[in-house]
Each structure stands twice: as C-alpha cells, then as structure tokens.
XYZ file of C-alpha atoms in Angstrom:
342
model
C -130.602 179.916 43.969
C -133.747 177.909 43.200
C -131.902 175.962 40.526
C -129.077 175.109 42.930
C -131.567 173.952 45.576
C -133.340 171.755 43.042
C -130.066 170.073 42.007
C -129.179 169.395 45.635
C -132.613 167.858 46.223
C -132.230 165.627 43.202
C -128.792 164.469 44.386
C -130.176 163.679 47.841
C -133.046 161.707 46.365
C -130.640 159.775 44.173
C -128.485 158.938 47.178
C -131.516 157.802 49.151
C -132.668 155.582 46.304
C -129.190 154.011 46.063
C -129.196 153.373 49.790
C -132.589 151.719 49.540
C -131.388 149.545 46.708
C -128.387 148.383 48.725
C -130.416 147.915 51.885
C -130.946 144.212 52.736
C -134.573 144.931 53.549
C -135.185 146.101 49.973
C -135.934 142.494 48.978
C -139.489 143.096 50.232
C -139.961 145.171 47.071
C -138.623 142.305 44.891
C -140.958 139.549 43.733
C -140.478 136.006 45.021
C -139.952 134.820 41.440
C -137.079 137.281 40.948
C -135.467 136.205 44.214
C -135.673 132.545 43.131
C -134.251 133.329 39.674
C -131.280 135.095 41.318
C -130.804 132.207 43.802
C -131.721 134.325 46.840
C -133.441 131.358 48.438
C -133.097 132.551 52.032
C -134.900 135.832 51.229
C -137.493 133.991 49.133
C -138.284 131.694 52.084
C -138.626 134.699 54.411
C -141.117 136.285 52.016
C -143.097 133.083 51.561
C -143.346 132.356 55.310
C -144.373 135.992 55.978
C -147.595 135.496 54.024
C -150.438 133.759 55.850
C -151.511 131.160 54.853
C -148.051 129.901 53.816
C -147.834 128.535 50.292
C -146.421 125.119 51.290
C -146.028 123.961 47.690
C -143.937 126.998 46.762
C -141.953 126.730 50.004
C -141.087 123.103 49.254
C -140.087 124.041 45.724
C -137.726 126.772 46.963
C -136.149 124.455 49.528
C -135.489 121.830 46.833
C -133.994 124.462 44.529
C -131.842 125.741 47.385
C -130.583 122.223 48.110
C -129.789 121.632 44.435
C -127.921 124.938 44.178
C -126.052 124.215 47.419
C -124.826 120.878 46.075
C -123.770 122.442 42.778
C -121.866 125.292 44.418
C -120.329 122.982 47.019
C -118.911 120.835 44.207
C -117.561 123.987 42.580
C -115.906 125.060 45.839
C -114.369 121.591 46.311
C -112.941 121.799 42.793
C -111.540 125.288 43.442
C -109.939 123.964 46.648
C -108.281 121.135 44.696
C -107.043 123.721 42.193
C -105.812 125.838 45.140
C -107.781 128.876 43.945
C -108.408 130.231 47.416
C -109.802 133.654 46.434
C -112.357 132.203 44.035
C -113.312 129.533 46.564
C -113.957 132.147 49.261
C -115.924 134.437 46.943
C -118.098 131.513 45.851
C -118.540 130.476 49.477
C -119.609 133.986 50.569
C -122.165 134.243 47.776
C -123.524 130.796 48.575
C -123.768 131.504 52.291
C -125.558 134.842 51.743
C -128.210 133.285 49.511
C -128.878 130.004 51.299
C -131.058 129.211 54.327
C -129.418 127.676 57.411
C -125.996 129.391 57.052
C -124.609 127.330 59.982
C -124.450 124.392 57.554
C -121.479 126.047 55.876
C -119.127 126.007 58.881
C -117.547 122.756 57.690
C -117.147 124.068 54.145
C -115.431 127.221 55.380
C -113.117 125.098 57.530
C -112.213 123.014 54.480
C -111.016 126.113 52.616
C -109.116 127.419 55.658
C -107.339 124.112 56.328
C -106.406 123.524 52.688
C -105.030 127.049 52.298
C -103.120 126.770 55.567
C -101.627 123.452 54.415
C -100.238 125.012 51.230
C -98.876 127.945 53.228
C -97.271 125.544 55.705
C -95.498 123.608 52.961
C -94.223 126.808 51.336
C -93.091 128.231 54.691
C -91.280 125.001 55.518
C -89.499 124.949 52.167
C -88.574 128.623 52.443
C -87.326 128.342 56.037
C -85.172 125.323 55.185
C -83.652 127.296 52.300
C -83.050 130.235 54.649
C -81.268 127.828 56.986
C -79.051 126.637 54.122
C -78.249 130.252 53.219
C -77.382 130.987 56.858
C -74.981 128.028 56.870
C -73.265 129.517 53.811
C -73.040 132.925 55.532
C -71.341 131.305 58.531
C -68.931 129.546 56.156
C -68.180 132.867 54.440
C -67.567 134.478 57.817
C -65.166 131.707 58.751
C -63.340 132.108 55.440
C -63.081 135.862 55.984
C -61.595 135.328 59.446
C -58.943 132.953 58.122
C -58.057 135.377 55.324
C -57.731 138.358 57.728
C -55.564 136.264 60.079
C -56.974 137.510 63.405
C -57.113 141.164 62.331
C -59.997 143.101 63.803
C -63.052 143.158 61.582
C -65.049 146.283 62.394
C -67.854 145.165 60.100
C -68.380 141.691 61.556
C -71.929 140.323 61.316
C -71.338 137.581 63.862
C -73.935 138.739 66.415
C -76.543 139.270 63.703
C -75.960 135.778 62.262
C -76.206 134.180 65.715
C -79.499 135.998 66.311
C -80.837 134.809 62.931
C -79.744 131.280 63.786
C -81.729 131.289 67.030
C -84.832 132.714 65.343
C -84.670 130.156 62.529
C -84.211 127.318 65.018
C -87.402 128.285 66.863
C -89.294 128.767 63.583
C -88.163 125.368 62.310
C -89.250 123.703 65.545
C -92.668 125.330 65.198
C -92.962 124.149 61.570
C -91.909 120.660 62.656
C -94.735 120.601 65.208
C -97.236 121.798 62.586
C -96.079 119.025 60.236
C -96.576 116.430 62.978
C -100.210 117.517 63.422
C -101.003 116.678 59.771
C -98.760 113.566 59.819
C -96.263 115.039 57.352
C -93.424 113.156 59.008
C -90.786 113.769 56.348
C -91.023 117.563 56.622
C -91.364 117.228 60.397
C -88.072 115.361 60.480
C -86.272 117.781 58.128
C -87.368 120.848 60.080
C -86.665 119.246 63.461
C -83.184 118.018 62.548
C -82.209 121.475 61.315
C -83.756 123.147 64.380
C -81.717 121.122 66.879
C -78.635 121.506 64.674
C -78.989 125.266 65.167
C -79.929 125.022 68.852
C -79.301 121.831 70.827
C -81.350 123.150 73.746
C -84.511 122.764 71.645
C -83.983 119.014 71.472
C -86.804 117.133 73.209
C -87.319 113.397 73.296
C -91.078 113.603 72.755
C -90.813 115.263 69.336
C -88.094 112.835 68.209
C -90.194 109.853 69.280
C -93.294 111.252 67.560
C -91.407 111.763 64.283
C -89.779 108.328 64.371
C -93.077 106.668 65.242
C -94.831 108.532 62.440
C -92.200 107.613 59.863
C -92.375 104.005 61.001
C -96.168 103.978 60.645
C -95.894 105.591 57.217
C -93.379 102.985 56.070
C -95.482 100.153 57.490
C -98.530 101.463 55.658
C -96.617 101.545 52.358
C -95.294 98.019 52.968
C -98.793 96.703 53.783
C -100.256 98.269 50.654
C -97.467 96.765 48.525
C -97.858 93.380 50.219
C -101.629 93.290 49.657
C -101.139 94.217 46.008
C -98.571 91.443 45.495
C -100.839 88.877 47.187
C -103.693 89.778 44.817
C -101.365 89.580 41.819
C -100.080 86.167 42.890
C -103.594 84.759 43.360
C -104.498 86.025 39.887
C -101.355 84.453 38.381
C -102.233 81.141 40.085
C -105.807 81.235 38.738
C -104.564 81.859 35.183
C -101.615 79.413 35.466
C -99.168 82.148 34.479
C -96.145 80.329 35.863
C -93.542 82.920 34.847
C -95.448 85.540 36.825
C -96.022 83.109 39.713
C -92.272 82.553 40.015
C -91.567 86.309 39.822
C -94.120 87.393 42.467
C -93.362 84.407 44.686
C -89.703 85.423 44.675
C -90.584 88.949 45.834
C -93.044 87.884 48.560
C -90.630 85.280 49.948
C -88.246 88.004 51.176
C -88.347 90.819 53.707
C -90.136 92.996 54.536
C -93.133 90.849 53.586
C -94.458 88.408 56.172
C -97.577 87.180 57.931
C -100.188 84.460 57.613
C -101.689 85.876 54.393
C -98.263 85.800 52.724
C -97.536 82.264 53.948
C -100.935 81.053 52.705
C -100.540 82.377 49.161
C -96.929 81.162 48.993
C -98.054 77.636 49.951
C -100.728 77.760 47.247
C -98.201 78.972 44.684
C -95.768 76.193 45.633
C -98.522 73.576 45.460
C -99.686 74.839 42.032
C -96.161 74.744 40.667
C -95.619 71.211 42.008
C -98.892 69.901 40.547
C -98.071 71.336 37.123
C -94.516 69.955 37.339
C -95.910 66.470 38.048
C -98.156 66.722 34.975
C -95.201 67.792 32.829
C -93.122 64.913 34.270
C -95.866 62.446 33.369
C -96.095 63.804 29.798
C -92.287 63.741 29.428
C -92.049 60.126 30.669
C -94.657 58.940 28.150
C -92.981 60.779 25.263
C -89.570 59.454 26.314
C -90.801 55.874 26.141
C -92.188 56.585 22.675
C -88.790 57.825 21.552
C -89.645 61.540 21.425
C -86.489 62.422 23.350
C -86.239 66.138 22.440
C -89.873 66.784 23.405
C -89.365 64.898 26.689
C -86.251 66.963 27.471
C -88.212 70.217 26.941
C -91.023 69.050 29.255
C -88.596 68.011 31.999
C -86.778 71.350 31.725
C -90.061 73.175 32.223
C -90.960 70.911 35.133
C -87.579 71.526 36.743
C -87.985 75.316 36.416
C -91.139 74.939 38.525
C -89.541 72.636 41.112
C -85.743 73.199 41.008
C -85.094 70.952 44.035
C -86.978 67.904 42.680
C -84.119 65.364 42.391
C -86.208 62.731 40.599
C -86.954 65.113 37.714
C -83.295 66.237 37.649
C -82.149 62.628 37.201
C -84.655 61.974 34.403
C -83.607 65.138 32.600
C -79.888 64.320 32.856
C -80.507 60.795 31.499
C -82.647 62.088 28.631
C -80.067 64.765 27.733
C -77.338 62.105 27.526
C -79.496 60.037 25.198
C -80.263 63.144 23.166
C -76.547 63.956 22.755
C -75.807 60.378 21.640
C -78.589 60.495 19.068
C -77.302 63.835 17.780
C -73.789 62.346 17.376
C -75.153 59.293 15.544
C -77.182 61.529 13.253
C -74.144 63.699 12.561
C -71.982 60.578 11.811
C -74.579 59.130 9.446
C -74.876 62.383 7.587
C -71.095 62.501 7.140
C -71.138 59.111 5.286
C -73.869 60.150 2.887
C -72.198 60.774 -0.553
C-alpha cells in the first residue's frame, strides 16, 4: 500500500512539474540570456523592465535584436507566401508573434497571408466551377440524346429536375465568383464566370456587373497598350541616338499605326522623320560628288540608301534613275569591249 501511494505521489509531482514547464509564467525561472538566445524577446523585455532600476543598455540591445529577428522572419514569411506554402507561413508567423513585443504590428502580415491564400483558393474555385459548368452542359446534351433515342417513351429514371437544380446553384456560384474576381480586378475570370452564370440563369443578368467587367477589361487593355507604347518610344529614341536606321524604320512603322497615339508619339515620330531626312540629304550630297567623279556604282548605292530613308523624295528618285541608266550603259559597253578581246 505504501509503495502504491509513493508511486502515485511521484506521478502527481511529475505532472505538476510538466504543467509548470508549460506554464507561460515559467519564464520567470529562465534567465534573460536564455530567453534572448531562444528569441523570446517579449518575455526578456518583461523581465528586464520588472527589475528596478531598469538596465537601459540591455533593454536597447534586446529591442534591436527583436527588430532584426522580426525583419528576418518577415522576409521568410514573404518568401513562403510567394511559394504558396501557407501552412509554413502561418507556423512561422505564430512563432514570430509569440516571441516579439508589440504583437499588433503583425496584423498586416497576417492579412497578407490570408489574402494570398484566399486568392489562390478563388482561382482554383473559379476554374473548378467553370469545369463543373462544362460537365453540366454535357449532361444536358446526354439527356437530350437519350430523349431522342427513346422517342417520347417515359423515362422513369430521368435526372431532369436534379440537373436543373444543379444549373441554378452553379449559376449563383459563378455570379459570386465573378464578383470576387471584380474586387481584385481579375477581369478575365470575372467575365468568364459572369457569362456562364447568365447563360445558366438570365434573371441574374445585371447591367452594373456587365459595365464593371467591360470597364475593367478596357482599363486593362489600355494599360497594356500604354506600357507597350512607352517601351516603343524609348526604343525609337535610342535608335535615333545611335543612328540605327533599320531599327528606326521598323519602330517608326509600328508607332505610326493604331492603337498608338498622343503627343509623345507624334513628337518622337517627327524626330525620327527629321533624322532620316537629314541623313538622306548627307547621302545625296556624297552620291552627287561621287557621280561627278565618275564613281557611278558607289553613287547608285548611296542614292538607294537615301531613298530607303525618304521614299517620297522625288529629287533623289530622279537622280537614282538617271545614275542607274548610266550604270547600265557602262555595263553594256564593258561587256561589248570584253567580247572583242581575243
């Protein structure tokens, strides 16, 4: 009996010790140095500020270490969010929050994880629901086929009512997903879900949602066009500065057409046209001098290059045509002379 009582006492003591170890207040029995080493900065600060006079130097040190650790763990959480490792991100967040002072700071970080996870779930739910809608369409087609095969015979196992009910539920779900997509400006998925929703149930059609989707898609397209336009403008200015005339002609041709427009486009196009004209004039001057010296082939090449820069310049066209005629005559004379050589 005594032995049994002793064992029970030992078990009770063990349980009490375990409870003390797991008790949050047990940190009072842990040294400040140990708390700092284990990154329990909040508890370390409580211990330091409980001692009068407060060790301001140590307190400042702990606060700096806490800030450094917070930055490090925040970066880790951001990386886990990018990798969509939601469980690891939340575990890291909980540990960080429990060890750091000022836990209210972490509200934004927690919201980041929640929003990112919800966004992935939304995309998956949208994709799945759209596939369910496609499957339902096939089931309706199969039902129609079955009816035509049976030729108006009674089908005691018809699933018509069940399919209609599924159709209504999917329509409402798709409309909800469309609204969620609008909130995050995912206009493509908003449009897909909305179109399918009103296809299943015309009564769900509302002008406001349609206008919001169309406006969003328009804004998205305009943003893409503006980004492309700005990129082309930069490329054209660079081509002008380096006198890369092949590239100038290529980019100028793109920017001269829709959907690109505006004062910035007109300005760079004028500069490109002016640069091409100036270089064409220089080539024309070189060609004229070489032509007078009898270097006909070289002059022809220069005028051809000048004309590629200014295709509508009639004066250069006339000079080139005249020089090409002379060149052909010289080639014939050369060929005739070579034929008489024994």
